[in-house]
Amino acid sequence: MPITPATATHSSSNGTVDAILLELVDENGVTIGTAEKLAAHQPPGRLHRAFSVFLFDEHGRLLLQQRALGKYHSPGVWSNTCCGHPYPGEAPFAAAARRTYEELGVSPSLLAEAGTVRYNHPDPASGLVEQEYNHLFVGLVQSPLRPDPEEVGATAFVSPAELAERHAKDTFSAWFMTVLDAARPAVRELTDTSAGW
């Protein structure tokens, strides 16, 4: 796995670990500052830039990931292929491609912008708040996955019917249906109409 700001251990001169900063934005997605990652998610939450990736296989099935149990936010829940936050000044597209590789060990063979969505989702389990201006991306995956076990607990490719079954019995991230519904027009363009998205 490549060493990046998300995976490296950073120590400052006084021996403390450097904070991960997120980009704060206004309601139009214009950058207005930065905040430490955990602080931005504390209630009531601070609006920040995020991204969500939806990758599909050659059969039009969506790649889901189950978040690793060791994650501080929404551990063990199922969600879209990959999601995260660009670093301040990092393009959302670049962040989406970077984190997909870091988490799943695969680079999408196609990745396209699919719009944005703004939401405010408290997570009852953790007490944290997702107050996000989210950039959506859809694409194709054609290589074998090599998930990082510190990030990903499990993966599954699902059809719309299989997703409905799984969604009824498993726990999904608070933001999952919001981002999926917002990405659906682009998903339908990407996948064959017979895929049913």
Coordinates of N, CA and C in Angstrom, one line a residue:
M1 N 0.8 -1.2 0.0 CA 0.0 0.0 0.0 C 0.9 1.2 0.0
P2 N 0.6 2.2 -0.9 CA 1.4 3.4 -0.9 C 1.3 4.2 0.4
I3 N 2.3 4.9 0.8 CA 2.3 5.8 1.9 C 1.8 7.2 1.4
T4 N 0.7 7.6 2.1 CA 0.1 8.9 1.7 C -0.1 9.6 3.0
P5 N -0.6 10.9 2.9 CA -0.9 11.6 4.2 C -2.0 10.8 5.0
A6 N -2.8 10.0 4.4 CA -3.8 9.3 5.1 C -3.3 8.1 5.8
T7 N -2.2 7.5 5.3 CA -1.7 6.2 5.8 C -0.4 6.4 6.6
A8 N 0.3 7.5 6.4 CA 1.6 7.6 7.1 C 1.3 8.1 8.5
T9 N 2.3 7.9 9.4 CA 2.2 8.4 10.7 C 3.1 9.7 10.7
H10 N 2.4 10.8 11.1 CA 3.1 12.1 11.1 C 3.4 12.5 12.5
S11 N 4.6 12.9 12.8 CA 4.9 13.4 14.1 C 5.5 14.8 14.0
S12 N 5.1 15.7 14.8 CA 5.6 17.0 14.8 C 6.9 17.0 15.6
S13 N 7.6 18.1 15.7 CA 8.8 18.2 16.4 C 8.7 18.0 17.9
N14 N 7.4 18.2 18.5 CA 7.2 18.0 19.9 C 6.7 16.6 20.2
G15 N 6.6 15.7 19.2 CA 6.2 14.3 19.4 C 4.7 14.0 19.2
T16 N 3.9 15.0 18.9 CA 2.5 14.8 18.8 C 2.2 14.4 17.3
V17 N 1.1 13.7 17.2 CA 0.7 13.4 15.8 C -0.1 14.6 15.2
D18 N 0.3 14.9 13.9 CA -0.3 16.0 13.2 C -1.8 15.7 12.9
A19 N -2.6 16.7 13.0 CA -4.1 16.5 12.8 C -4.3 16.4 11.3
I20 N -5.4 15.7 10.9 CA -5.9 15.6 9.5 C -6.9 16.7 9.4
L21 N -6.7 17.6 8.4 CA -7.5 18.8 8.2 C -8.5 18.5 7.1
L22 N -9.7 19.0 7.2 CA -10.8 18.9 6.2 C -11.0 20.4 5.7
E23 N -11.5 20.4 4.5 CA -11.8 21.7 3.9 C -13.3 22.1 4.2
L24 N -13.5 23.2 5.0 CA -14.8 23.7 5.3 C -15.3 24.5 4.1
V25 N -16.6 24.4 3.8 CA -17.2 25.1 2.7 C -18.5 25.8 3.1
D26 N -19.0 26.7 2.2 CA -20.3 27.3 2.4 C -21.3 26.5 1.7
E27 N -22.6 26.9 1.7 CA -23.7 26.2 1.1 C -23.5 26.0 -0.4
N28 N -22.6 26.8 -1.0 CA -22.4 26.7 -2.5 C -21.1 25.9 -2.8
G29 N -20.5 25.3 -1.8 CA -19.3 24.5 -2.0 C -18.0 25.3 -2.1
V30 N -18.1 26.6 -1.7 CA -16.9 27.5 -1.8 C -16.1 27.3 -0.5
T31 N -14.8 27.1 -0.7 CA -13.9 26.9 0.5 C -13.9 28.1 1.4
I32 N -14.1 27.9 2.7 CA -14.1 29.1 3.6 C -13.1 28.8 4.8
G33 N -12.4 27.7 4.8 CA -11.4 27.5 5.9 C -11.1 26.0 6.0
T34 N -10.5 25.6 7.2 CA -10.2 24.2 7.4 C -10.6 23.9 8.9
A35 N -10.8 22.6 9.2 CA -11.0 22.2 10.6 C -10.4 20.8 10.7
E36 N -10.0 20.5 11.9 CA -9.5 19.1 12.2 C -10.7 18.1 12.0
K37 N -10.4 17.0 11.5 CA -11.4 16.0 11.0 C -12.4 15.6 12.1
L38 N -11.9 15.2 13.2 CA -12.9 14.8 14.3 C -13.7 16.0 14.8
A39 N -13.1 17.2 14.9 CA -13.8 18.3 15.4 C -14.9 18.7 14.4
A40 N -14.7 18.5 13.1 CA -15.7 18.9 12.1 C -16.9 18.0 12.2
H41 N -16.7 16.8 12.7 CA -17.8 15.8 12.9 C -18.5 15.8 14.2
Q42 N -18.0 16.7 15.1 CA -18.7 16.8 16.4 C -20.0 17.6 16.3
P43 N -21.1 17.2 17.0 CA -22.3 18.0 16.9 C -22.1 19.4 17.2
P44 N -22.7 20.3 16.4 CA -23.7 20.0 15.3 C -23.1 19.7 14.0
G45 N -21.8 19.6 13.9 CA -21.1 19.4 12.6 C -20.8 20.6 11.9
R46 N -19.7 20.6 11.2 CA -19.4 21.8 10.4 C -19.4 21.4 8.9
L47 N -20.0 22.1 8.0 CA -20.1 21.8 6.6 C -18.7 21.7 6.0
H48 N -18.4 20.5 5.4 CA -17.1 20.3 4.9 C -17.2 19.5 3.6
R49 N -16.1 19.5 2.8 CA -16.1 18.8 1.5 C -15.9 17.4 1.7
A50 N -16.6 16.6 0.9 CA -16.4 15.1 1.0 C -16.6 14.5 -0.4
F51 N -16.4 13.2 -0.6 CA -16.6 12.6 -1.9 C -17.2 11.2 -1.6
S52 N -17.9 10.7 -2.6 CA -18.5 9.3 -2.5 C -18.3 8.7 -3.9
V53 N -17.8 7.5 -3.9 CA -17.5 6.7 -5.2 C -18.4 5.5 -5.2
F54 N -18.9 5.3 -6.5 CA -19.7 4.1 -6.8 C -19.1 3.4 -8.0
L55 N -18.5 2.2 -7.7 CA -17.9 1.5 -8.8 C -18.7 0.3 -9.1
F56 N -18.8 -0.1 -10.4 CA -19.6 -1.2 -10.9 C -18.7 -2.2 -11.7
D57 N -19.1 -3.5 -11.6 CA -18.4 -4.5 -12.4 C -19.0 -4.6 -13.8
E58 N -18.5 -5.5 -14.6 CA -19.0 -5.6 -16.0 C -20.4 -6.1 -16.1
H59 N -21.0 -6.6 -15.0 CA -22.4 -7.0 -15.0 C -23.3 -6.0 -14.4
G60 N -22.8 -4.8 -14.2 CA -23.6 -3.7 -13.6 C -23.9 -3.8 -12.2
R61 N -23.1 -4.6 -11.5 CA -23.3 -4.8 -10.0 C -22.5 -3.7 -9.3
L62 N -23.0 -3.2 -8.2 CA -22.4 -2.1 -7.4 C -21.5 -2.8 -6.4
L63 N -20.3 -2.2 -6.3 CA -19.3 -2.7 -5.3 C -19.6 -2.0 -3.9
L64 N -20.0 -2.7 -2.9 CA -20.2 -2.2 -1.6 C -18.9 -2.5 -0.8
Q65 N -18.7 -1.7 0.3 CA -17.7 -2.1 1.3 C -18.3 -2.0 2.7
Q66 N -17.9 -3.0 3.5 CA -18.2 -2.9 4.9 C -17.0 -2.2 5.6
R67 N -17.3 -1.2 6.3 CA -16.2 -0.4 7.0 C -15.6 -1.3 8.1
A68 N -14.3 -1.2 8.2 CA -13.6 -2.0 9.2 C -14.1 -1.7 10.6
L69 N -14.0 -2.7 11.5 CA -14.5 -2.5 12.8 C -13.6 -1.5 13.6
G70 N -12.4 -1.3 13.2 CA -11.5 -0.4 13.9 C -11.7 1.0 13.6
K71 N -12.5 1.4 12.7 CA -12.7 2.8 12.3 C -13.5 3.5 13.4
Y72 N -13.1 4.8 13.7 CA -13.8 5.5 14.8 C -15.2 6.0 14.4
H73 N -15.4 6.1 13.1 CA -16.7 6.6 12.6 C -17.4 5.5 11.8
S74 N -18.6 5.1 12.2 CA -19.5 4.1 11.5 C -18.7 2.8 11.3
P75 N -18.1 2.2 12.3 CA -17.4 1.0 12.1 C -18.4 -0.2 11.8
G76 N -18.0 -1.1 10.9 CA -18.8 -2.3 10.7 C -20.0 -2.1 9.8
V77 N -20.3 -0.9 9.4 CA -21.5 -0.7 8.6 C -21.2 -0.9 7.1
W78 N -22.2 -1.2 6.3 CA -22.0 -1.3 4.9 C -22.2 0.1 4.3
S79 N -21.5 0.4 3.2 CA -21.6 1.7 2.5 C -21.2 1.5 1.0
N80 N -21.2 2.7 0.4 CA -20.8 2.7 -1.0 C -19.3 2.3 -1.2
T81 N -18.9 2.2 -2.4 CA -17.5 1.6 -2.7 C -16.4 2.3 -1.9
C82 N -16.5 3.6 -1.8 CA -15.5 4.4 -1.1 C -16.0 5.8 -0.9
C83 N -15.6 6.3 0.3 CA -16.0 7.7 0.6 C -14.9 8.3 1.5
G84 N -14.9 9.6 1.5 CA -13.8 10.2 2.3 C -13.9 11.7 2.1
H85 N -12.7 12.3 2.4 CA -12.6 13.8 2.4 C -11.3 14.2 1.7
P86 N -11.4 15.1 0.7 CA -10.2 15.6 0.1 C -9.4 16.4 1.2
Y87 N -8.1 16.4 1.0 CA -7.3 17.3 1.9 C -7.5 18.7 1.4
P88 N -7.3 19.7 2.2 CA -7.4 21.1 1.8 C -6.6 21.4 0.5
G89 N -7.2 21.9 -0.5 CA -6.6 22.2 -1.8 C -6.5 21.0 -2.7
E90 N -6.9 19.8 -2.3 CA -6.9 18.6 -3.2 C -8.2 18.5 -4.0
A91 N -8.1 18.3 -5.3 CA -9.3 18.2 -6.1 C -10.1 16.9 -5.6
P92 N -11.4 17.0 -5.6 CA -12.2 15.9 -5.2 C -12.0 14.6 -6.0
F93 N -11.8 14.8 -7.3 CA -11.6 13.7 -8.2 C -10.3 13.0 -7.9
A94 N -9.2 13.8 -7.6 CA -7.9 13.2 -7.2 C -8.1 12.4 -5.9
A95 N -8.8 13.0 -4.9 CA -9.0 12.4 -3.6 C -9.8 11.1 -3.8
A96 N -10.8 11.1 -4.6 CA -11.6 9.9 -4.8 C -10.8 8.8 -5.4
A97 N -9.9 9.1 -6.4 CA -9.1 8.0 -7.0 C -8.0 7.5 -6.0
R98 N -7.5 8.5 -5.2 CA -6.4 8.1 -4.2 C -7.0 7.2 -3.2
R99 N -8.1 7.6 -2.6 CA -8.7 6.8 -1.5 C -9.2 5.4 -2.0
T100 N -9.7 5.4 -3.2 CA -10.2 4.1 -3.7 C -9.0 3.1 -3.8
Y101 N -7.9 3.6 -4.2 CA -6.7 2.8 -4.3 C -6.2 2.4 -2.9
E102 N -6.2 3.4 -2.0 CA -5.7 3.1 -0.6 C -6.5 2.1 0.1
E103 N -7.9 2.2 0.0 CA -8.8 1.4 0.7 C -8.9 0.0 0.0
L104 N -9.0 0.0 -1.3 CA -9.4 -1.3 -2.0 C -8.3 -1.8 -2.9
G105 N -7.2 -1.1 -3.0 CA -6.0 -1.7 -3.7 C -6.3 -1.7 -5.2
V106 N -7.2 -0.9 -5.7 CA -7.6 -1.0 -7.1 C -7.8 0.5 -7.7
S107 N -7.4 0.7 -8.9 CA -7.7 2.0 -9.5 C -8.8 1.8 -10.5
P108 N -9.8 2.6 -10.4 CA -11.0 2.5 -11.4 C -10.5 2.6 -12.8
S109 N -11.1 1.7 -13.7 CA -10.8 1.8 -15.1 C -11.5 3.0 -15.8
L110 N -12.5 3.5 -15.1 CA -13.2 4.7 -15.5 C -13.7 5.3 -14.2
L111 N -13.6 6.7 -14.2 CA -14.2 7.4 -13.0 C -14.7 8.7 -13.6
A112 N -16.0 9.0 -13.3 CA -16.6 10.2 -13.9 C -17.4 10.9 -12.8
E113 N -17.4 12.3 -12.9 CA -18.2 13.1 -12.0 C -19.7 12.8 -12.1
A114 N -20.4 12.8 -11.0 CA -21.8 12.5 -11.0 C -22.6 13.5 -10.2
G115 N -22.1 14.7 -10.1 CA -22.8 15.8 -9.4 C -22.4 15.9 -7.9
T116 N -23.2 16.7 -7.2 CA -22.9 16.9 -5.8 C -24.2 16.8 -5.0
V117 N -24.1 16.6 -3.7 CA -25.3 16.5 -2.8 C -24.8 17.1 -1.5
R118 N -25.7 17.8 -0.8 CA -25.5 18.4 0.5 C -26.4 17.8 1.5
Y119 N -25.9 17.3 2.6 CA -26.8 16.7 3.6 C -26.2 16.9 5.0
N120 N -27.1 16.6 6.0 CA -26.8 16.7 7.4 C -27.3 15.4 8.0
H121 N -26.5 14.4 8.3 CA -26.9 13.1 8.8 C -26.2 12.8 10.1
P122 N -26.9 12.9 11.3 CA -26.3 12.5 12.5 C -26.2 11.0 12.5
D123 N -25.1 10.5 13.1 CA -25.0 9.0 13.3 C -25.3 8.6 14.7
P124 N -26.5 8.0 14.9 CA -26.9 7.7 16.3 C -25.9 6.8 17.1
A125 N -25.2 5.9 16.4 CA -24.3 5.0 17.1 C -23.1 5.7 17.7
S126 N -22.5 6.7 16.9 CA -21.3 7.3 17.3 C -21.5 8.7 18.0
G127 N -22.7 9.3 17.6 CA -23.0 10.7 18.1 C -22.3 11.7 17.2
L128 N -21.6 11.3 16.1 CA -21.0 12.2 15.2 C -22.0 12.6 14.1
V129 N -21.7 13.7 13.5 CA -22.6 14.3 12.5 C -21.9 14.5 11.1
E130 N -22.5 13.9 10.1 CA -22.0 14.1 8.7 C -22.7 15.3 8.1
Q131 N -22.1 16.5 8.2 CA -22.6 17.7 7.6 C -21.7 18.0 6.4
E132 N -22.1 17.5 5.2 CA -21.2 17.4 4.1 C -21.8 18.0 2.8
Y133 N -20.8 18.5 2.0 CA -21.0 18.9 0.6 C -20.2 17.9 -0.1
N134 N -21.0 16.9 -0.7 CA -20.4 15.7 -1.2 C -20.3 15.6 -2.7
H135 N -19.1 15.4 -3.2 CA -18.9 15.3 -4.7 C -19.0 13.8 -5.0
L136 N -19.9 13.5 -6.0 CA -20.2 12.1 -6.3 C -19.4 11.7 -7.6
F137 N -19.0 10.4 -7.6 CA -18.3 9.8 -8.7 C -18.8 8.4 -9.0
V138 N -18.9 8.1 -10.3 CA -19.3 6.7 -10.7 C -18.2 6.2 -11.6
G139 N -18.0 4.9 -11.6 CA -17.0 4.3 -12.5 C -17.0 2.8 -12.5
L140 N -16.0 2.2 -13.2 CA -15.9 0.8 -13.4 C -14.7 0.3 -12.7
V141 N -14.8 -1.0 -12.2 CA -13.7 -1.7 -11.6 C -13.5 -3.0 -12.4
Q142 N -12.3 -3.2 -12.9 CA -12.1 -4.4 -13.7 C -10.8 -5.2 -13.3
S143 N -10.3 -4.8 -12.1 CA -9.1 -5.5 -11.5 C -9.5 -6.2 -10.2
P144 N -8.8 -7.2 -9.8 CA -9.0 -7.8 -8.5 C -8.8 -6.9 -7.4
L145 N -9.7 -6.9 -6.4 CA -9.6 -6.1 -5.2 C -8.5 -6.6 -4.3
R146 N -7.8 -5.6 -3.6 CA -6.9 -6.0 -2.5 C -7.1 -5.0 -1.4
P147 N -8.3 -5.3 -0.6 CA -8.7 -4.3 0.4 C -7.6 -4.2 1.5
D148 N -7.5 -3.0 2.1 CA -6.7 -2.8 3.3 C -7.6 -3.2 4.5
P149 N -7.2 -4.2 5.3 CA -8.0 -4.7 6.4 C -8.2 -3.6 7.5
E150 N -7.4 -2.6 7.5 CA -7.6 -1.5 8.5 C -8.7 -0.6 8.1
E151 N -9.0 -0.6 6.8 CA -10.1 0.3 6.3 C -11.4 -0.5 6.0
V152 N -11.2 -1.7 5.4 CA -12.3 -2.5 4.9 C -12.5 -3.8 5.5
G153 N -13.7 -4.1 6.1 CA -14.0 -5.4 6.7 C -14.4 -6.4 5.7
A154 N -15.1 -6.0 4.7 CA -15.6 -7.0 3.6 C -16.0 -6.2 2.4
T155 N -16.2 -6.9 1.3 CA -16.7 -6.3 0.1 C -17.8 -7.2 -0.5
A156 N -18.6 -6.6 -1.4 CA -19.6 -7.4 -2.0 C -20.1 -6.7 -3.3
F157 N -20.3 -7.4 -4.4 CA -20.9 -6.8 -5.6 C -22.3 -7.2 -5.5
V158 N -23.2 -6.2 -5.7 CA -24.7 -6.5 -5.6 C -25.5 -5.9 -6.8
S159 N -26.5 -6.6 -7.2 CA -27.5 -6.0 -8.1 C -28.5 -5.2 -7.3
P160 N -29.3 -4.4 -8.0 CA -30.3 -3.7 -7.2 C -31.2 -4.5 -6.3
A161 N -31.6 -5.7 -6.7 CA -32.4 -6.6 -5.9 C -31.6 -7.1 -4.7
E162 N -30.4 -7.4 -4.9 CA -29.5 -7.9 -3.8 C -29.2 -6.8 -2.8
L163 N -29.1 -5.6 -3.3 CA -28.9 -4.4 -2.4 C -30.1 -4.2 -1.6
A164 N -31.3 -4.3 -2.1 CA -32.6 -4.1 -1.4 C -32.7 -5.2 -0.3
E165 N -32.3 -6.4 -0.6 CA -32.3 -7.5 0.5 C -31.3 -7.2 1.6
R166 N -30.1 -6.8 1.2 CA -29.1 -6.5 2.2 C -29.4 -5.3 3.0
H167 N -30.0 -4.3 2.3 CA -30.3 -3.1 3.0 C -31.4 -3.3 4.1
A168 N -32.3 -4.3 3.8 CA -33.3 -4.6 4.8 C -32.8 -5.3 6.0
K169 N -31.7 -6.0 5.9 CA -31.2 -6.8 7.1 C -29.9 -6.4 7.7
D170 N -29.1 -5.6 6.9 CA -27.8 -5.2 7.5 C -27.8 -3.7 7.8
T171 N -26.9 -3.3 8.6 CA -26.8 -1.8 8.9 C -25.9 -1.1 7.9
F172 N -26.4 0.0 7.3 CA -25.7 0.8 6.3 C -25.4 2.1 6.9
S173 N -24.4 2.8 6.3 CA -24.0 4.1 6.8 C -25.2 5.1 6.7
A174 N -25.2 6.1 7.6 CA -26.3 7.1 7.6 C -26.5 7.8 6.3
W175 N -25.4 8.0 5.5 CA -25.4 8.7 4.3 C -25.7 7.9 3.1
F176 N -25.7 6.6 3.2 CA -25.6 5.7 2.0 C -26.8 6.0 1.0
M177 N -28.0 6.0 1.5 CA -29.2 6.1 0.5 C -29.2 7.5 0.0
T178 N -28.8 8.5 0.7 CA -28.8 9.9 0.2 C -27.8 10.0 -1.0
V179 N -26.6 9.5 -0.8 CA -25.6 9.6 -1.9 C -26.0 8.7 -3.1
L180 N -26.5 7.5 -2.8 CA -26.9 6.6 -3.9 C -28.0 7.3 -4.7
D181 N -29.0 7.8 -4.1 CA -30.1 8.4 -4.8 C -29.7 9.6 -5.6
A182 N -28.7 10.4 -5.1 CA -28.2 11.6 -5.8 C -27.4 11.1 -7.0
A183 N -26.7 10.0 -6.9 CA -25.9 9.5 -8.0 C -26.6 8.7 -9.1
R184 N -27.9 8.3 -8.8 CA -28.6 7.4 -9.7 C -28.7 7.8 -11.2
P185 N -28.9 9.1 -11.5 CA -28.9 9.5 -12.9 C -27.6 9.1 -13.6
A186 N -26.4 9.4 -13.0 CA -25.1 9.0 -13.6 C -24.9 7.5 -13.6
V187 N -25.4 6.8 -12.5 CA -25.3 5.4 -12.5 C -26.1 4.8 -13.6
R188 N -27.3 5.3 -13.9 CA -28.1 4.7 -15.0 C -27.4 5.0 -16.4
E189 N -26.7 6.1 -16.5 CA -25.9 6.4 -17.7 C -24.8 5.4 -17.9
L190 N -24.1 5.1 -16.8 CA -22.9 4.2 -16.8 C -23.3 2.8 -17.1
T191 N -24.3 2.3 -16.4 CA -24.7 0.9 -16.5 C -25.7 0.6 -17.5
D192 N -25.8 -0.6 -18.0 CA -26.8 -0.9 -19.0 C -28.2 -0.8 -18.3
T193 N -29.2 -0.4 -19.1 CA -30.5 -0.3 -18.5 C -31.0 -1.6 -17.9
S194 N -30.6 -2.7 -18.4 CA -31.0 -4.0 -17.9 C -30.5 -4.2 -16.5
A195 N -29.5 -3.4 -16.0 CA -28.9 -3.6 -14.7 C -29.9 -3.1 -13.6
G196 N -30.9 -2.3 -14.0 CA -32.0 -1.9 -13.1 C -31.8 -0.8 -12.1
W197 N -30.7 -0.1 -12.3 CA -30.5 1.0 -11.3 C -31.4 2.2 -11.6

